mmCIF file of C-alpha atoms in Angstrom:
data_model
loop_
_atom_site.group_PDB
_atom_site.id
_atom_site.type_symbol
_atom_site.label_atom_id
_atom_site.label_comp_id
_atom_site.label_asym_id
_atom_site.label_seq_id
_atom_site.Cartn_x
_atom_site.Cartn_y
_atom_site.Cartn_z
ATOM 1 C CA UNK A 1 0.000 0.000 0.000
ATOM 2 C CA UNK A 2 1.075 3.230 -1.209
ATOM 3 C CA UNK A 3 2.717 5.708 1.792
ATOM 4 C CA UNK A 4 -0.086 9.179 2.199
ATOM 5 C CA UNK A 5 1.275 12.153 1.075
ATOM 6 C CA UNK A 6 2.953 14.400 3.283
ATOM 7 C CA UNK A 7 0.783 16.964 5.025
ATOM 8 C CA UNK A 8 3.088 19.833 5.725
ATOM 9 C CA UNK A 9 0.525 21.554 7.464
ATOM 10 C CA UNK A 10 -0.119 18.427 9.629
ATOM 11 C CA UNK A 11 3.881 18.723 10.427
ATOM 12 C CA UNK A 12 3.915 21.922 11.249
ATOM 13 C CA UNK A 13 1.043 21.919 13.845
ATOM 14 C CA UNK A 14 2.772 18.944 16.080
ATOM 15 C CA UNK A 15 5.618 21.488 16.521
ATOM 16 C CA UNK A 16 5.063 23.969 19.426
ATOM 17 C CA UNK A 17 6.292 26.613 17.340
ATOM 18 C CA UNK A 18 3.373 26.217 15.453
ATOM 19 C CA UNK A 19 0.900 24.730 18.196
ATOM 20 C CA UNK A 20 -1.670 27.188 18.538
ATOM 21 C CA UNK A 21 -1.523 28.973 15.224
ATOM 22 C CA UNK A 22 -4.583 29.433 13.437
ATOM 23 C CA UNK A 23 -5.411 27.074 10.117
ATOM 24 C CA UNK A 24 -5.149 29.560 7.855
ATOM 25 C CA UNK A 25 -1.228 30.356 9.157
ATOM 26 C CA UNK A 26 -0.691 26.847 8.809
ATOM 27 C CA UNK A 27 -1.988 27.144 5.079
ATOM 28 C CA UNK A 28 0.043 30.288 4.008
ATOM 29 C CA UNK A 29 3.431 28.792 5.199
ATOM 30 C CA UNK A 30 2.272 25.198 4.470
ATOM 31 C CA UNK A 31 1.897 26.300 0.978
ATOM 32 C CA UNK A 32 4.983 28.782 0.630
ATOM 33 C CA UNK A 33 7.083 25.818 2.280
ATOM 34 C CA UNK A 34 9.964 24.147 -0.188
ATOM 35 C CA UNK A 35 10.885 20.887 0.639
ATOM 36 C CA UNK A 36 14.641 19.862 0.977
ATOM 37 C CA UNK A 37 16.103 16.137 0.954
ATOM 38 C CA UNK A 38 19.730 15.866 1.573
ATOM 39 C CA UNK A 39 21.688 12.490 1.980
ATOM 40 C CA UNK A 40 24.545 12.159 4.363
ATOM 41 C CA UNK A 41 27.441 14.755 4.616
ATOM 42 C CA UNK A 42 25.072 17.336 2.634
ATOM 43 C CA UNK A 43 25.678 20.371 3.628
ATOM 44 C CA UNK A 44 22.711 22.230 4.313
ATOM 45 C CA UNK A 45 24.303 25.960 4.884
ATOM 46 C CA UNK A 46 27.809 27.101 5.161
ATOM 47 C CA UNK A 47 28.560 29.999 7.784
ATOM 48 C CA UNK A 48 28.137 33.684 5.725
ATOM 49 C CA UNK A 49 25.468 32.386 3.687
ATOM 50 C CA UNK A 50 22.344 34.876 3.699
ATOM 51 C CA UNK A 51 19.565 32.985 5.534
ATOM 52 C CA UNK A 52 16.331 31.907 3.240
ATOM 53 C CA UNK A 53 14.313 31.579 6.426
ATOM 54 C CA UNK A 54 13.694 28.659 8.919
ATOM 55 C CA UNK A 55 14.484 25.296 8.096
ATOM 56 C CA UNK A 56 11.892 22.714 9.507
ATOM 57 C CA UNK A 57 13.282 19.295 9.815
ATOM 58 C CA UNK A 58 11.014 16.537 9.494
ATOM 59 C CA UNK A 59 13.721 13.435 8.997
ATOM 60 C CA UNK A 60 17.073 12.509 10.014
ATOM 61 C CA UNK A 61 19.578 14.597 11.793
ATOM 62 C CA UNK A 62 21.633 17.965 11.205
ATOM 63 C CA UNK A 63 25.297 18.987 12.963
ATOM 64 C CA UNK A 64 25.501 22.623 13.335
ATOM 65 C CA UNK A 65 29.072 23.195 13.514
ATOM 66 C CA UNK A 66 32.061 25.877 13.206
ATOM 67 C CA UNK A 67 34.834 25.629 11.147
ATOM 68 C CA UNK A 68 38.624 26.902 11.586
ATOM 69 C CA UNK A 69 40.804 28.135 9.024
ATOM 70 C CA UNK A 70 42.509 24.758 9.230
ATOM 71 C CA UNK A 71 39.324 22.926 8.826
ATOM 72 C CA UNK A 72 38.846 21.788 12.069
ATOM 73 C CA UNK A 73 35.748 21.481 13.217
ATOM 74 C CA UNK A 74 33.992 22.058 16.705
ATOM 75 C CA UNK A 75 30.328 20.764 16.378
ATOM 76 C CA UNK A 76 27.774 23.186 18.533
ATOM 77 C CA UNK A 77 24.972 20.664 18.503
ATOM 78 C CA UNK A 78 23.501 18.022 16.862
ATOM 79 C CA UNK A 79 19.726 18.687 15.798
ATOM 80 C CA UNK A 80 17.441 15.563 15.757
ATOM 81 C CA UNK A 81 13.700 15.811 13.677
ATOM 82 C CA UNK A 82 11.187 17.316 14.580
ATOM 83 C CA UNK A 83 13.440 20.457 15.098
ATOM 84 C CA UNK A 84 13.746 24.074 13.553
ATOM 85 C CA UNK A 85 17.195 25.211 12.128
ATOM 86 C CA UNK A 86 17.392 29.534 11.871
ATOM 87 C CA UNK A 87 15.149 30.936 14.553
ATOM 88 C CA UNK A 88 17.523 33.245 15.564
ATOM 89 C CA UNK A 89 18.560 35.363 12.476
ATOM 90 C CA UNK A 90 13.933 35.882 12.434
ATOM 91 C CA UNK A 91 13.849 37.100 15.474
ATOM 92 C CA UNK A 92 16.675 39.742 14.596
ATOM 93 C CA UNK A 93 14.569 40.378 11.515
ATOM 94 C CA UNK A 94 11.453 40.776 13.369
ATOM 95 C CA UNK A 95 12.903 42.948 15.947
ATOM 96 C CA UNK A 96 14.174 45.364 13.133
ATOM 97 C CA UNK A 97 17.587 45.031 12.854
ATOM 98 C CA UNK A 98 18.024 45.513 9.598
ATOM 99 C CA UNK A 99 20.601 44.503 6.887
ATOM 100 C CA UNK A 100 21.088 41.350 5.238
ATOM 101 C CA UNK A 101 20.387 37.776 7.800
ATOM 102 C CA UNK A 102 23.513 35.880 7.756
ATOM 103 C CA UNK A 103 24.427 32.436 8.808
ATOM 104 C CA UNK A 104 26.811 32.080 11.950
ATOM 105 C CA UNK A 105 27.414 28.612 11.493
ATOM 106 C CA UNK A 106 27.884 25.742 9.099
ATOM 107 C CA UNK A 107 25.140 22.627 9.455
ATOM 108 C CA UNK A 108 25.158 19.588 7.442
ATOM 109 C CA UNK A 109 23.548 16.428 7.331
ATOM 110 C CA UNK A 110 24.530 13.399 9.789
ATOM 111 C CA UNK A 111 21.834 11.051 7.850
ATOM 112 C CA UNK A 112 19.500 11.218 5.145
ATOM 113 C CA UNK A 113 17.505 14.356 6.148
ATOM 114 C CA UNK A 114 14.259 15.621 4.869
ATOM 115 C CA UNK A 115 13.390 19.573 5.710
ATOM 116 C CA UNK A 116 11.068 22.461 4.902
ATOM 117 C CA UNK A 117 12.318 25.638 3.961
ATOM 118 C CA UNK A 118 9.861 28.318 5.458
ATOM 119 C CA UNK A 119 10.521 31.455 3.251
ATOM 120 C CA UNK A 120 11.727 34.079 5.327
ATOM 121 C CA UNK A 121 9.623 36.943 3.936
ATOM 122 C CA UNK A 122 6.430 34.234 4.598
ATOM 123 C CA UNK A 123 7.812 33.743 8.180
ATOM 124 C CA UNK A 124 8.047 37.317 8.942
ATOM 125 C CA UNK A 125 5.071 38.966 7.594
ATOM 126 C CA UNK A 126 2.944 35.794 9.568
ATOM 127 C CA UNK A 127 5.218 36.796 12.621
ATOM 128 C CA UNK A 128 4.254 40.722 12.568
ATOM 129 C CA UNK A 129 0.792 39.852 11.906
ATOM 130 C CA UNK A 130 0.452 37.136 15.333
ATOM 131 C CA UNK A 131 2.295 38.284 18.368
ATOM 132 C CA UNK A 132 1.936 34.943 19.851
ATOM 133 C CA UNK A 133 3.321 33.134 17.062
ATOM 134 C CA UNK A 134 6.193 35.163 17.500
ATOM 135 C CA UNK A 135 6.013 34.919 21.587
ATOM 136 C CA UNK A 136 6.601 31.383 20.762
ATOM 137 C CA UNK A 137 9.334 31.503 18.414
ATOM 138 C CA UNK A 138 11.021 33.592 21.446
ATOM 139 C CA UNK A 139 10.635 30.673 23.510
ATOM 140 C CA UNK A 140 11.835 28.075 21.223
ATOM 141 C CA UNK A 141 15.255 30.559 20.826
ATOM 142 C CA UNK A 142 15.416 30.722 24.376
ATOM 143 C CA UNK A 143 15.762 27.116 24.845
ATOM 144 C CA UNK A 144 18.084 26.736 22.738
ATOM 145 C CA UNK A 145 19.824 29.853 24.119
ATOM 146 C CA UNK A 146 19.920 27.843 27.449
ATOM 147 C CA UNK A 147 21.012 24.624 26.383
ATOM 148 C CA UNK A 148 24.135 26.391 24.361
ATOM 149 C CA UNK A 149 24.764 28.027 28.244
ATOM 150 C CA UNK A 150 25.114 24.794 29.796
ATOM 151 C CA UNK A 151 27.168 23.113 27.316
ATOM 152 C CA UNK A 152 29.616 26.560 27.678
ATOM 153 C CA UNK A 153 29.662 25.871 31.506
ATOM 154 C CA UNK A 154 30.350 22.114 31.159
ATOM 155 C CA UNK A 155 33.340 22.791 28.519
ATOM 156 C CA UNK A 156 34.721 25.538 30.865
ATOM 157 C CA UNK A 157 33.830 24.111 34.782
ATOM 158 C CA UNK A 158 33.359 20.538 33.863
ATOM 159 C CA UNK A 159 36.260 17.933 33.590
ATOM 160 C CA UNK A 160 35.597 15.613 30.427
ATOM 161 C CA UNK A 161 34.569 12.770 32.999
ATOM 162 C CA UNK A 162 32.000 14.891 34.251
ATOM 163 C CA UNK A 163 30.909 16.123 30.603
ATOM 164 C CA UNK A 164 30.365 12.438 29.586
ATOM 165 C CA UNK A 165 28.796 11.687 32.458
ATOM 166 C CA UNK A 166 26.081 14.375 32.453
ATOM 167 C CA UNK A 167 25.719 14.127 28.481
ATOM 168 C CA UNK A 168 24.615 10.434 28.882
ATOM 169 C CA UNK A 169 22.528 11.239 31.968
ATOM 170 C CA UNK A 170 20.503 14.186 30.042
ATOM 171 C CA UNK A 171 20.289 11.976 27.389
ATOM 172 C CA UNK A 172 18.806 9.085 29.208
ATOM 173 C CA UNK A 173 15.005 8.818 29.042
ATOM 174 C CA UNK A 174 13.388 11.153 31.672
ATOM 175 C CA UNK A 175 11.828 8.534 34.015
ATOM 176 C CA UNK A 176 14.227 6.801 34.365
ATOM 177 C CA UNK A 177 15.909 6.215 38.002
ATOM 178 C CA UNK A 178 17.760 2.747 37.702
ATOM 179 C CA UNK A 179 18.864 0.766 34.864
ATOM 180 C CA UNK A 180 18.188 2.459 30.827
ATOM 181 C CA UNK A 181 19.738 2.300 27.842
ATOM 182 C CA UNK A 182 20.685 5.344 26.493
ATOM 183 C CA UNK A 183 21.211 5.347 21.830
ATOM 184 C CA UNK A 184 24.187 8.033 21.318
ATOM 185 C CA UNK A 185 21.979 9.986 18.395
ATOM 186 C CA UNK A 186 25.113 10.469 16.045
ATOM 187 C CA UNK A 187 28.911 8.721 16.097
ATOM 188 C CA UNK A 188 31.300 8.727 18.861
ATOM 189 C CA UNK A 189 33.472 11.076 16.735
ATOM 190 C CA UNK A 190 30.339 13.755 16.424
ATOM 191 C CA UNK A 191 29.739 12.942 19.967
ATOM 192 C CA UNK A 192 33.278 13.657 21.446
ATOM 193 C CA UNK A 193 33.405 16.956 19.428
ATOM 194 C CA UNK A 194 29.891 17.860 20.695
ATOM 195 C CA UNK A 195 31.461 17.513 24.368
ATOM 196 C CA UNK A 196 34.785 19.155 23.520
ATOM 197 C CA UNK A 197 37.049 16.161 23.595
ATOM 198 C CA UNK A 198 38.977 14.349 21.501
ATOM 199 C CA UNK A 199 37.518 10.958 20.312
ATOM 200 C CA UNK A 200 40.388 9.446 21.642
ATOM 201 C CA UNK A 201 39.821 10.500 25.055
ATOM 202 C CA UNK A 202 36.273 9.779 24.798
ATOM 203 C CA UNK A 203 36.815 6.191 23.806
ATOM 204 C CA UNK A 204 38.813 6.206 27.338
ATOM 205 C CA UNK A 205 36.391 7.866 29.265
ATOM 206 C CA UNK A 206 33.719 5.273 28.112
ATOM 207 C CA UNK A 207 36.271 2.229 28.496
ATOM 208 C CA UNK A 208 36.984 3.317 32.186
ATOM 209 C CA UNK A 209 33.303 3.738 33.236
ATOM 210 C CA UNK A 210 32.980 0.353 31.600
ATOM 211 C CA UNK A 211 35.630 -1.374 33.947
ATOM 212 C CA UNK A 212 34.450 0.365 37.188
ATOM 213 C CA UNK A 213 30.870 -1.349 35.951
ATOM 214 C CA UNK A 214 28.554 1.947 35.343
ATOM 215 C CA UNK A 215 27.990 1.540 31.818
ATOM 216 C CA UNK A 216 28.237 -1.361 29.649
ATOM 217 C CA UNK A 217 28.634 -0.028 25.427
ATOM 218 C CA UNK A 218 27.538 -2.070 22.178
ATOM 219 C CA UNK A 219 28.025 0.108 19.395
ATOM 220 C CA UNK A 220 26.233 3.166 19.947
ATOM 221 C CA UNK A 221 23.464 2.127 22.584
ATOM 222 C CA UNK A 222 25.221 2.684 26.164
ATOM 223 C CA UNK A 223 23.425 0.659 28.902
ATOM 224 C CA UNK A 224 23.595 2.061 32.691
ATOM 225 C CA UNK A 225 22.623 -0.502 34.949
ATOM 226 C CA UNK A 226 22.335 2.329 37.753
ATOM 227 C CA UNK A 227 21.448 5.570 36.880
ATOM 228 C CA UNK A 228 22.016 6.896 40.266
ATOM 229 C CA UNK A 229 25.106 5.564 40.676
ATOM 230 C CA UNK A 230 26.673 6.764 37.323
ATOM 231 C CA UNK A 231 25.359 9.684 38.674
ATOM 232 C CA UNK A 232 27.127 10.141 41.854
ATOM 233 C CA UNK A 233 30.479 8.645 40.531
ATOM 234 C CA UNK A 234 32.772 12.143 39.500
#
């Protein structure tokens, strides 16, 4: 049996960006929306690039990352659908900046990756015209505000023990209190730069909580038989 057709107006309303927006919002961007499909290692935007709007993943997974000179690369997160890429650079538009909306970042595609482009003239007239819709995209930017906060703190206050350690705890499920499993979302490699070490060191990291029994690793999944203990042990 043939797969329905994809409702990007159905999308759009499980986000909570888009939550309480009336239909006819939903229809306007719905119908402005371009759909992109990258496959692995795409890139998606490089850092300078004038932004087209918000990007709406619906698929697979995006690193945002910088880039040195030298080509090394620091990744600043790892974005896993449903997600939106670019809120940001609209809120500096809707708060009247001015000028052209440039990229800060690069971001490129871990996995095959499906998105919606959300013109950015769309986006902003539908974000002057709803005060909550854009009350909402505030929040969404604040979170991720936050989250960038923390992983500063961790990188600067944290030894990499403790950053691998608290990385696997917030990524455990939510309820849990004992024994989980917890499915790194991307390779150790992306991982290790995520945290600010070198894969390397995070290979030794994860072999020593191995030996002291806190974790036990197959692959990507990372089983903690005790989430309080792993917890409580640097």
């Amino acid at each position: 049996m043939p797969s329905a057709p994809f409702d990007a107006g159905h999308f759009l309303r499980g986000l909570n960006l888009f939550r309480d927006a009336p239909e006819p919002t939903l229809a306007r961007l719905a119908a402005s929306a371009r759909r992109v499909h990258l496959v692995r290692g795409d890139d998606l935007f490089h850092s300078g690039d004038v932004s087209e709007g918000l990007h709406v993943l619906t698929k697979g997974q995006i690193k945002v990352y910088a880039r040195a000179d030298n080509g090394q690369e620091k990744v600043i997160e790892v974005v896993s659908a449903p997600a939106c890429i670019g809120g940001s650079l609209l809120l500096a538009d809707v708060a009247g900046q001015g000028g052209v909306m440039r990229q800060v970042s690069h971001a490129a595609a871990l996995t095959e990756a499906h998105l919606l482009l959300l013109p950015r003239a769309q986006l902003l007239a539908e974000l002057q015209a709803d005060p909550k819709l854009a009350v909402r995209l505030l929040a969404e930017v604040s979170g991720r505000f936050n989250r960038l906060v923390r992983d500063i703190e961790a990188v600067t206050l944290h030894t990499a023990a403790q950053r691998v350690v608290s990385y696997l705890l917030r990524t455990s499920p939510q309820a849990a209190t004992s024994a989980c499993t917890v499915s790194l979302p991307a390779s150790k490699g992306t991982i290790a730069s995520l945290l600010s070490v070198t894969p390397e060191h995070f290979s030794r990291i994860l072999h020593d909580l191995q030996s002291r029994g806190l974790i036990a690793v197959n692959r990507r999944e990372i089983v903690i038989p005790d989430v309080e203990r792993l917890a409580g042990c640097v």
